[in-house]
Amino acid sequence: MDIVVCIKRVPATDTAIKIAADGKSIDPTGVSFEMNAYDEFALEQARLLKEQLGEGTVTAITIGPKDAQKEMRSALARGADKAVLLTTDQWVYDGASTAQALAAWLQQNPAQIVLCGKQATDSDNNQLAANLAARLGMACVTEVSKLELADGVFTAERDIEGAREVVTCKTPTVISCNKGLNEPRPANLKSIMAAKKKPLEESPADLPAPAMEIVSLELPPQRAEGKIVGEGAAAVPALIELLRSEAKVI
Amino acid sequence: MSNIIVIAEIRGGALKRPSLEAVTAAQQLAQSAGGNVVAIACGSGIDAAANELAQNGAAKVVAIDGAAFANYSGDAWAKAIAEQVKANDGAAVLMAHTAMGKDLLPRVSGLLDTGVITDVVAVSCDGGSYGAKKPVFAGKATMTVKATKAPFCATIRPNNFAAASGGGGGEVTKVDAPADDLLSVVKEIIAAGGDKTPLQEAKVVVSGGRGLKEAGNFRLIEDLAAAFGPGVAAVGASRAVVDAGWRPHSEQVGQTGKVVSPPLYIAVGISGAIQHLAGMRTARTIVAINKDADAPIFKVADYGIVGDAFEVVPALTKAIQEAVANG
Ligand SMILES: Cc1cc2nc3c(=O)[nH]c(=O)nc-3n(C[C@H](O)[C@H](O)[C@H](O)COP(=O)(O)OP(=O)(O)OC[C@H]3O[C@@H](n4cnc5c(N)ncnc54)[C@H](O)[C@@H]3O)c2cc1C
Ligand SMILES: Nc1ncnc2c1ncn2[C@@H]1O[C@H](COP(=O)(O)O)[C@@H](O)[C@H]1O
């Protein structure tokens, strides 16, 4: 079974965002980057599937800057057998062109299972898995938080508004992974050493033009400074009054 | 003449409110782009919901109806919808940014070989060029983009546009649901206990954090939510309490949980970490209850009460009950 895990290098979630001088990108000074949080669940799921099947190859792939070698090494230390880095200098923010480029790679390197994160925490697109699946004619289930494979059929569970959906799905398939799916195992010294010997292929990405152009990137309007209504239960009547007459929410 | 398409979501025979919000966004686009608002809905036995769309802003409704579509299938529905988008000359395709919207519209856009802009809070059409605004970096920045491929596709963040109402008289056209081979299909929907209000659709979200000390104390949060009356408020949680196993991940608010923007958000015993703020900072009014006057949550809260949750929350619950009872 060939399993591919899509990984994106993104700014750490506790990063304070500053806008660069061009008004269209973030200022990277002082920003630390990491593997997208949801991709850790995808990577762990690939590892679990390989363990369940007793065979298979896990390939981690990313389209990103040369510096994403760090995230690829980390993927190799956490269960990937090989890694592919398709390099670009551009910020990859558009799902359609990313999906096109990944689809082209997957056509040359077919996989039975493609695992993604549900969402990249930079562009917050939440679209790659379904977009990719459409282009490859593969099945797809998104935002999966429970997954079982039996007799070549997946049973996946996902949260929907106010309920959970149980979906069955054939292979080949693309799954986007949500928190709760598994508990990612961290790397250890031994796996980090072993990762240094695993293959990391690097080549320039063949990215088509994005389906959208960035006009501007702005910080959100600051919320007006709020007020402390008071202390303890004694402040409740004043709060109720403000919610009624000022905020008009009750 | 090209049209603005809305893919509507119907669950259990009922039209979901965020779909009517997407109709409003579509009406805005139609005003500058021209063309009609055409709604496409899939399901089995969806006459009532299709009529509701026709009565609330859709000039035409295409109901792809049939037993084959009784249960959601991303691949089969996307294929049928993409065909209808072409048949109805869709220049733009909108859908609510819900679990179904996030699954379906990216697939439809892939079939149409175009892009999709997700979680959109504003749409525009200027001289035939479509654009949108969306939060990125978990709401730490807002990105304005211009679509360079057609049709323009966007998922619309719930609670951002008013729901379309009135302006009826649209026609409903029925199309038989194709009985294709389904690659994936929903087998079962497990309802969350009771008739809980979905977090992202709730008018009020009451969230609790580690300040509540233990899982059992979330009763205080549940009682406060219930005080707003049936169907109004939902319970949320910080990641700290989800990680501790006090609450399910489906209730987590924040960067790696749900993004909510209700008219009223009440944070109880939550410090206000940047990843939590990412999920709630666009709420219209934010109330924080925390015993630490220096907690960062007070920086984004409109109204704060410094105090012990165990003392303040029961008093607030009682006051809300009275306010609701007195209308
Ligand atoms: C990759 C990543 C993603 C993350 N995603 C999310 C996310 O999606 N959502 C999220 O919430 N967090 C997220 N976090 C975690 C976040 O950084 C914080 O750790 C978390 O939000 C803290 O939860 P808390 O406010 O409940 O707990 P704490 O930070 O421990 O705060 C508890 C608060 O309760 C107050 N308190 C204590 N006792 C009382 C009392 N009796 N009455 C009133 N107040 C009291 C304290 O003053 C304190 O402010 C993420 C972190 C990372 C690294
Ligand atoms: N540049 C990229 N390279 C590889 N995988 C990506 C890239 N961008 C997104 N993905 C994958 O798609 C998932 C969802 O991303 P998105 O749709 O952009 O929010 C991520 O969690 C990754 O698994």
XYZ file of C-alpha atoms and ligand atoms in Angstrom:
653
model
C 0.000 0.000 0.000
C 1.453 3.354 -1.033
C 0.517 6.080 1.423
C 1.244 9.743 0.773
C 1.104 12.394 3.494
C 0.809 16.047 2.476
C 2.599 18.406 4.801
C 2.827 22.177 4.917
C 5.349 24.366 6.689
C 3.481 27.168 8.440
C 4.221 29.870 11.029
C 3.941 28.572 14.613
C 0.424 29.128 15.965
C 1.628 31.493 18.717
C 3.294 33.790 16.169
C 2.269 37.437 16.213
C 1.625 38.361 12.580
C 3.244 41.470 11.103
C 2.448 42.611 7.583
C 5.392 43.082 5.212
C 6.051 46.343 3.357
C 4.364 45.051 0.171
C 1.044 44.868 2.082
C 0.471 41.401 0.623
C 2.528 39.045 2.718
C 3.722 38.564 6.267
C 7.005 39.887 7.549
C 9.007 36.710 8.239
C 11.485 38.275 10.653
C 11.281 36.612 14.020
C 8.670 34.103 12.832
C 9.367 30.481 13.684
C 7.957 27.855 11.369
C 6.707 24.359 12.095
C 4.804 21.465 10.590
C 1.096 22.359 10.295
C -0.579 21.021 13.467
C -3.172 18.919 11.584
C -0.515 17.307 9.387
C 0.854 15.635 12.499
C -2.406 13.663 12.711
C -2.084 12.759 9.018
C 1.468 11.539 9.508
C 0.546 9.478 12.558
C -2.418 7.952 10.708
C -0.123 6.917 7.855
C 2.105 5.218 10.369
C -0.850 3.445 12.020
C -2.164 2.252 8.651
C 1.235 0.899 7.684
C 1.458 -0.902 11.020
C -2.041 -2.325 10.565
C -1.338 -3.560 7.033
C 2.120 -4.834 7.885
C 3.492 -3.388 4.653
C 3.581 -0.230 2.622
C 5.589 2.893 2.010
C 4.839 6.252 3.593
C 5.935 9.218 1.493
C 5.751 12.723 2.920
C 5.423 15.488 0.349
C 5.427 19.245 0.596
C 5.398 22.204 -1.729
C 7.278 24.893 0.084
C 10.523 26.764 0.613
C 13.923 25.075 0.732
C 13.802 25.549 4.503
C 10.959 23.011 4.648
C 13.773 20.431 4.682
C 13.431 20.765 8.451
C 9.764 19.691 8.433
C 10.560 16.893 5.980
C 13.347 15.560 8.222
C 10.924 15.745 11.096
C 8.380 13.743 9.080
C 11.069 11.152 8.358
C 11.805 10.953 12.058
C 8.147 10.349 12.766
C 7.330 7.496 10.471
C 7.743 8.575 6.839
C 9.984 6.294 4.766
C 10.854 8.957 2.244
C 10.221 12.631 1.686
C 9.692 14.810 -1.364
C 10.251 18.560 -1.256
C 8.976 20.501 -4.245
C 10.538 23.906 -3.806
C 9.051 27.328 -4.457
C 9.933 30.820 -3.238
C 6.289 31.890 -3.259
C 3.933 31.692 -0.311
C 1.613 28.810 -1.252
C -1.793 30.249 -0.375
C -4.012 29.024 -3.195
C -5.609 25.589 -2.940
C -6.376 25.058 -6.616
C -2.836 25.457 -7.947
C -1.446 23.462 -5.008
C -3.925 20.680 -5.753
C -3.003 20.772 -9.450
C 0.694 20.429 -8.689
C 0.144 17.645 -6.150
C -2.267 15.890 -8.524
C 0.372 15.978 -11.270
C 2.911 14.421 -8.887
C 0.413 11.784 -7.741
C -0.344 10.850 -11.334
C 3.329 9.918 -11.696
C 3.463 8.370 -8.217
C 0.040 6.843 -7.577
C -1.024 6.196 -3.993
C -3.926 4.235 -2.532
C -4.256 6.620 0.351
C -3.456 10.311 0.507
C -3.609 11.874 3.971
C -3.786 15.627 4.526
C -4.438 17.891 7.451
C -7.935 19.351 7.530
C -6.570 22.862 7.263
C -3.271 24.689 6.958
C -3.087 27.200 9.799
C -1.625 29.939 7.587
C -4.052 30.300 4.666
C -6.789 28.455 6.602
C -8.115 27.100 3.318
C -9.556 23.773 4.409
C -9.935 22.705 0.802
C -6.930 20.816 -0.463
C -8.140 17.254 0.172
C -11.474 17.570 -1.660
C -9.961 19.644 -4.457
C -7.199 17.084 -4.975
C -9.629 14.164 -4.841
C -11.829 15.780 -7.492
C -8.869 16.223 -9.821
C -7.771 12.600 -9.362
C -11.257 11.077 -9.309
C -10.540 9.659 -5.862
C -12.935 9.235 -2.956
C -12.545 11.724 -0.135
C -13.680 12.300 3.424
C -12.759 15.559 5.135
C -12.238 16.559 8.776
C -12.024 12.956 9.905
C -11.598 12.276 13.617
C -11.982 8.473 13.571
C -10.866 6.099 10.829
C -11.003 2.352 10.377
C -9.921 0.238 7.413
C -11.343 -3.220 6.811
C -11.435 -5.187 3.543
C -10.309 -2.190 1.517
C -13.163 0.014 2.737
C -12.702 2.911 5.125
C -15.231 3.858 7.747
C -14.635 7.441 8.814
C -16.310 9.632 11.385
C -16.470 13.390 11.256
C -18.113 16.155 13.229
C -20.876 18.041 11.513
C -22.953 20.809 13.075
C -24.524 19.289 16.162
C -23.896 15.658 15.183
C -21.389 13.098 13.920
C -21.403 11.630 10.462
C -20.266 8.067 9.711
C -19.000 7.778 6.134
C -17.895 4.694 4.231
C -15.432 5.201 1.464
C -13.585 3.113 -1.106
C -9.902 3.240 -1.921
C -8.079 5.001 -3.466
C -9.018 7.837 -1.196
C -7.972 11.193 0.187
C -8.596 11.745 3.894
C -8.250 15.084 5.672
C -7.397 14.639 9.319
C -8.823 16.468 12.305
C -7.710 16.572 15.896
C -8.885 13.573 17.892
C -8.017 11.096 15.119
C -4.970 9.754 16.950
C -2.187 10.711 19.346
C 0.877 11.629 17.265
C 3.990 9.937 18.594
C 6.950 12.272 18.962
C 10.342 11.601 17.410
C 13.085 10.219 19.612
C 16.840 10.345 19.364
C 17.024 7.023 17.567
C 14.363 7.930 14.991
C 15.979 11.329 14.433
C 19.309 9.644 13.704
C 17.625 7.112 11.414
C 15.838 9.924 9.566
C 19.190 11.349 8.454
C 19.735 8.263 6.313
C 16.283 8.217 4.733
C 15.838 9.693 1.231
C 14.761 13.319 0.854
C 14.254 14.197 -2.813
C 14.235 17.839 -3.727
C 13.213 19.467 -7.002
C 11.591 22.726 -8.104
C 7.791 22.709 -7.914
C 5.905 23.101 -11.168
C 3.197 25.352 -9.731
C 0.539 26.657 -12.118
C -0.636 30.261 -11.715
C -2.813 30.642 -8.610
C -6.596 30.842 -9.052
C -6.622 33.987 -6.954
C -4.406 37.013 -6.553
C -3.734 38.667 -3.213
C -4.909 42.269 -3.286
C -3.988 43.026 0.305
C -3.237 41.493 3.651
C -4.280 43.513 6.668
C -4.374 43.187 10.399
C -7.964 42.911 11.603
C -9.447 46.047 13.125
C -8.493 46.188 16.793
C -11.401 45.591 19.122
C -12.249 48.728 21.042
C -10.802 48.652 24.550
C -13.372 46.956 26.734
C -14.304 47.787 30.263
C -14.228 45.957 33.547
C -17.795 46.198 34.735
C -16.954 45.333 38.297
C -15.904 42.622 40.710
C -17.719 39.483 41.761
C -21.431 38.715 41.666
C -22.223 42.311 42.625
C -21.276 43.345 39.060
C -23.942 41.126 37.447
C -26.826 43.675 37.412
C -24.576 46.267 35.745
C -23.498 43.680 33.145
C -27.106 42.749 32.388
C -27.931 46.427 31.911
C -25.019 46.886 29.462
C -25.943 43.749 27.520
C -29.482 45.038 27.233
C -29.101 48.739 26.528
C -25.607 49.114 25.037
C -24.790 45.815 23.313
C -28.464 44.998 22.684
C -27.802 41.266 22.777
C -30.442 40.298 25.319
C -26.714 35.959 -19.032
C -24.595 34.313 -16.375
C -25.944 33.636 -12.900
C -24.900 33.524 -9.268
C -25.316 30.025 -7.885
C -25.911 29.045 -4.262
C -25.488 25.417 -3.267
C -28.000 24.992 -0.479
C -27.677 22.549 2.389
C -30.641 20.497 3.478
C -30.478 18.199 6.466
C -33.346 16.044 7.640
C -35.553 17.776 5.078
C -34.853 21.214 6.574
C -33.027 24.045 4.846
C -30.042 25.165 6.940
C -30.001 28.817 7.910
C -26.392 29.474 6.757
C -27.579 28.601 3.221
C -29.997 31.539 3.364
C -27.095 33.702 4.498
C -25.225 32.550 1.376
C -28.289 33.592 -0.670
C -27.887 37.105 0.737
C -24.219 37.142 -0.311
C -25.316 35.933 -3.763
C -27.909 38.705 -3.995
C -25.180 41.236 -3.261
C -23.077 39.811 -6.086
C -26.021 39.673 -8.489
C -26.636 43.357 -7.871
C -23.230 44.340 -9.259
C -22.625 41.397 -11.600
C -26.126 41.064 -13.005
C -27.839 37.736 -13.513
C -30.109 35.799 -11.203
C -29.595 33.929 -7.977
C -29.997 30.229 -8.765
C -30.038 27.753 -5.880
C -29.008 24.119 -6.315
C -30.010 21.610 -3.666
C -29.465 17.872 -3.408
C -31.351 15.241 -1.450
C -34.348 12.980 -1.457
C -37.830 14.410 -0.972
C -36.665 18.019 -0.681
C -39.733 19.816 -2.076
C -40.414 21.809 1.074
C -36.863 23.092 1.409
C -36.702 23.857 -2.338
C -39.890 25.902 -2.045
C -38.472 27.708 0.953
C -35.485 28.728 -1.189
C -37.778 29.873 -3.976
C -39.709 31.984 -1.460
C -36.556 33.515 0.011
C -34.404 35.090 -2.629
C -33.703 32.389 -5.218
C -35.108 33.235 -8.662
C -34.696 29.611 -9.651
C -34.151 26.456 -7.643
C -32.684 23.301 -9.145
C -33.665 20.405 -6.900
C -31.562 17.338 -7.657
C -33.883 14.916 -5.983
C -34.039 11.148 -5.755
C -33.449 8.068 -3.635
C -29.815 7.879 -4.832
C -29.197 11.173 -3.016
C -30.939 10.233 0.229
C -27.524 10.270 1.915
C -24.696 12.709 1.304
C -21.934 11.592 -1.048
C -19.274 14.210 -1.727
C -18.196 12.731 -5.053
C -21.655 11.988 -6.492
C -23.199 15.275 -5.360
C -20.230 17.315 -6.599
C -20.497 15.754 -10.046
C -24.226 16.454 -10.341
C -23.808 19.985 -9.010
C -20.882 20.819 -11.317
C -23.069 19.833 -14.276
C -25.855 22.113 -13.063
C -23.432 24.988 -12.494
C -22.470 24.701 -16.163
C -26.050 24.212 -17.359
C -27.124 27.328 -15.444
C -24.202 29.412 -16.623
C -22.773 30.002 -13.145
C -20.325 32.903 -12.977
C -20.076 32.495 -9.203
C -20.843 29.601 -6.870
C -21.401 30.135 -3.146
C -22.048 27.731 -0.299
C -22.037 28.129 3.473
C -18.737 27.304 5.221
C -20.205 24.342 7.103
C -18.988 20.753 7.421
C -20.834 19.991 4.159
C -19.769 23.204 2.442
C -16.112 22.589 3.211
C -16.390 19.054 1.844
C -18.480 19.802 -1.227
C -17.550 23.151 -2.783
C -13.782 22.462 -2.967
C -14.690 19.259 -4.807
C -17.077 21.067 -7.157
C -14.410 23.703 -7.820
C -11.873 20.980 -8.556
C -14.233 19.465 -11.143
C -14.707 22.912 -12.679
C -10.918 23.403 -12.643
C -11.211 26.674 -10.781
C -10.247 27.986 -7.351
C -12.299 28.308 -4.200
C -11.972 30.969 -1.526
C -13.050 29.570 1.820
C -14.473 31.041 5.023
C -15.309 34.297 3.303
C -16.686 37.291 5.237
C -17.259 39.675 2.291
C -17.746 39.265 -1.466
C -17.552 41.758 -4.307
C -17.844 42.020 -8.048
C -16.202 44.971 -9.677
C -16.343 45.331 -13.456
C -16.812 41.605 -13.830
C -13.921 40.782 -11.495
C -14.878 38.803 -8.398
C -13.196 39.294 -5.055
C -13.501 38.216 -1.454
C -12.168 38.853 2.016
C -11.238 36.018 4.311
C -9.500 35.675 7.663
C -6.088 33.978 7.510
C -3.578 32.995 10.206
C -6.548 32.116 12.414
C -8.004 35.580 12.195
C -4.718 37.319 12.985
C -4.935 38.875 9.507
C -7.520 39.453 6.804
C -6.710 38.706 3.185
C -8.438 40.379 0.260
C -8.192 38.396 -2.964
C -9.284 38.672 -6.555
C -10.292 35.521 -8.392
C -8.286 34.877 -11.555
C -10.193 31.803 -12.687
C -13.882 31.300 -13.407
C -16.330 30.523 -12.023
C -15.631 32.318 -8.752
C -16.280 29.906 -5.868
C -16.509 30.835 -2.198
C -17.689 29.336 1.076
C -19.407 31.914 3.271
C -18.700 32.088 7.005
C -21.925 31.581 9.006
C -23.343 34.456 11.056
C -21.788 37.052 8.729
C -24.647 37.868 6.381
C -28.300 38.226 7.334
C -30.430 35.296 6.182
C -32.360 36.081 2.987
C -36.054 36.360 3.599
C -38.936 37.133 1.299
C -38.712 38.240 -2.318
C -40.406 35.011 -3.316
C -41.773 33.737 -6.562
C -38.826 31.697 -7.804
C -39.450 28.604 -9.886
C -38.420 25.119 -8.798
C -37.005 22.754 -11.416
C -36.600 19.103 -10.548
C -33.718 17.016 -11.808
C -33.470 13.284 -11.137
C -30.583 12.371 -8.866
C -28.225 10.230 -10.966
C -27.728 6.727 -9.576
C -23.958 6.674 -10.118
C -21.403 4.556 -8.414
C -20.741 6.225 -5.056
C -17.115 6.373 -3.956
C -18.087 7.613 -0.517
C -21.432 7.838 1.220
C -22.801 8.785 4.618
C -23.999 5.653 6.396
C -25.284 7.155 9.584
C -25.700 10.429 11.409
C -25.270 10.179 15.154
C -27.069 13.098 16.758
C -25.334 14.703 19.693
C -27.358 14.118 22.869
C -30.602 16.104 23.097
C -31.306 18.797 20.537
C -28.158 20.794 21.078
C -27.710 24.047 19.209
C -24.745 23.747 16.813
C -21.829 25.813 18.116
C -21.338 27.783 14.910
C -24.992 28.634 14.491
C -25.717 29.594 18.094
C -26.667 33.174 18.921
C -24.849 32.855 22.226
C -21.768 30.770 23.006
C -20.836 30.185 26.639
C -17.343 28.709 26.918
C -15.526 27.364 29.922
C -11.813 26.933 30.572
C -9.439 25.438 33.060
C -10.626 27.956 35.646
C -13.601 25.655 36.206
C -11.248 23.225 37.980
C -12.980 19.973 36.989
C -15.298 18.444 34.399
C -18.318 18.295 36.713
C -18.268 22.057 37.198
C -19.202 22.531 33.534
C -22.752 22.200 34.824
C -22.401 25.900 35.671
C -21.645 26.628 32.003
C -24.494 24.405 30.796
C -26.926 26.107 33.161
C -25.869 29.556 31.978
C -26.313 28.480 28.343
C -29.743 26.988 29.129
C -30.801 30.245 30.803
C -30.978 31.917 27.372
C -33.865 29.622 26.477
C -34.130 26.646 24.121
C -32.104 26.722 20.914
C -30.271 29.971 21.668
C -26.957 29.147 23.306
C -24.279 26.484 22.848
C -21.453 25.381 25.133
C -17.832 25.865 24.048
C -14.523 25.002 25.649
C -10.861 25.945 25.634
C -8.293 23.473 24.411
C -6.960 22.988 27.924
C -10.232 21.405 29.032
C -10.615 19.415 25.809
C -7.095 18.036 26.247
C -7.967 17.190 29.846
C -10.911 15.161 28.534
C -13.547 17.274 30.323
C -15.279 18.180 27.069
C -15.321 16.718 23.519
C -13.163 18.255 20.798
C -16.331 19.176 18.916
C -16.785 21.923 21.530
C -13.266 23.374 21.264
C -13.155 27.000 20.222
C -9.956 28.360 18.716
C -7.329 27.966 16.076
C -7.387 24.175 16.212
C -11.054 24.023 17.130
C -14.081 25.866 15.816
C -14.255 29.477 14.778
C -17.420 31.118 16.056
C -18.741 34.634 15.625
C -21.998 34.799 17.563
C -23.675 38.019 18.666
C -22.651 37.157 22.254
C -19.643 35.151 23.506
C -19.126 34.537 27.215
C -15.706 33.226 28.311
C -15.562 31.793 31.813
C -12.246 30.839 33.429
C -10.419 31.153 30.111
C -7.099 33.006 30.061
C -7.350 34.213 26.464
C -4.359 32.552 24.775
C -3.761 33.740 21.206
C -4.987 30.397 19.821
C -8.265 30.716 21.743
C -8.801 34.319 20.628
C -8.421 33.122 17.046
C -11.680 31.246 17.407
C -13.858 33.936 18.954
C -12.453 37.399 18.406
C -15.000 38.209 15.727
C -17.945 37.698 18.092
C -20.008 40.878 18.203
C -19.966 41.216 21.997
C -17.508 39.422 24.263
C -17.990 38.989 27.997
C -15.197 37.589 30.173
C -15.377 36.275 33.700
C -11.970 35.586 35.201
C -10.544 35.923 38.673
C -7.283 37.348 37.341
C -7.683 41.030 36.430
C -4.580 40.750 34.219
C -5.845 37.809 32.138
C -5.358 38.577 28.403
C -9.011 37.731 27.707
C -9.937 41.134 29.187
C -8.028 42.811 26.312
C -10.582 41.571 23.783
C -13.640 41.510 26.044
C -16.185 44.304 25.733
C -17.320 43.656 29.283
C -15.379 41.960 32.020
C -16.161 40.830 35.514
C -13.174 40.117 37.715
C -14.244 37.415 40.073
C -14.642 33.781 40.991
C -16.633 31.865 38.392
C -18.276 29.809 41.128
C -19.781 32.951 42.570
C -20.385 35.064 39.425
C -21.800 32.448 37.044
C -24.751 31.298 39.205
C -25.697 34.953 39.789
C -25.450 35.657 36.049
C -27.504 32.565 35.225
C -30.257 33.746 37.546
C -30.190 37.272 36.118
C -30.323 35.973 32.521
C -33.244 33.672 33.418
C -35.101 36.674 34.783
C -34.211 38.876 31.807
C -35.385 36.185 29.360
C -38.589 35.564 31.348
C -39.398 39.283 31.305
C -38.748 39.403 27.545
C -0.779 24.448 18.163
C -1.669 24.950 19.256
C -3.019 25.084 19.002
C -3.903 25.523 20.005
N -5.244 25.644 19.722
C -6.094 26.065 20.678
C -7.488 26.212 20.430
O -7.984 25.920 19.320
N -8.286 26.647 21.421
C -7.816 26.964 22.672
O -8.605 27.364 23.537
N -6.494 26.840 22.937
C -5.633 26.385 21.979
N -4.312 26.218 22.301
C -3.914 26.291 23.726
C -3.713 27.668 24.256
O -2.379 28.073 24.000
C -3.963 27.675 25.789
O -3.113 26.746 26.392
C -5.404 27.342 26.204
O -6.314 28.119 25.455
C -5.577 27.618 27.683
O -6.859 27.217 28.128
P -7.550 27.907 29.386
O -7.673 29.359 29.118
O -8.768 27.153 29.701
O -6.528 27.593 30.567
P -5.524 28.534 31.337
O -4.629 29.260 30.410
O -4.926 27.678 32.385
O -6.449 29.632 31.989
C -7.341 29.401 33.039
C -7.909 30.745 33.462
O -8.900 30.548 34.447
C -8.793 31.576 35.399
N -9.379 31.074 36.656
C -8.867 30.155 37.495
N -9.735 29.911 38.497
C -10.814 30.684 38.283
C -12.037 30.883 38.967
N -12.337 30.204 40.087
N -12.917 31.745 38.446
C -12.641 32.451 37.318
N -11.498 32.306 36.628
C -10.595 31.426 37.099
C -7.326 31.870 35.493
O -7.107 33.191 35.965
C -6.877 31.694 34.052
O -6.921 32.928 33.356
C -3.416 25.817 21.298
C -2.029 25.707 21.551
C -1.174 25.296 20.554
C 0.299 25.195 20.855
N 1.995 23.505 0.033
C 1.530 22.320 0.457
N 2.285 21.215 0.322
C 1.839 20.009 0.747
N 0.658 19.832 1.337
C -0.130 20.901 1.512
C 0.249 22.197 1.066
N -0.745 23.046 1.366
C -1.705 22.327 1.975
N -1.340 21.033 2.062
C -2.083 19.922 2.687
O -3.459 20.221 2.666
C -3.971 20.325 3.984
C -5.070 21.361 4.027
O -4.554 22.598 3.636
P -5.448 23.801 3.160
O -6.514 23.250 2.288
O -4.490 24.697 2.437
O -5.974 24.441 4.409
C -2.760 20.621 4.836
O -2.985 20.257 6.170
C -1.706 19.765 4.150
O -1.868 18.396 4.511
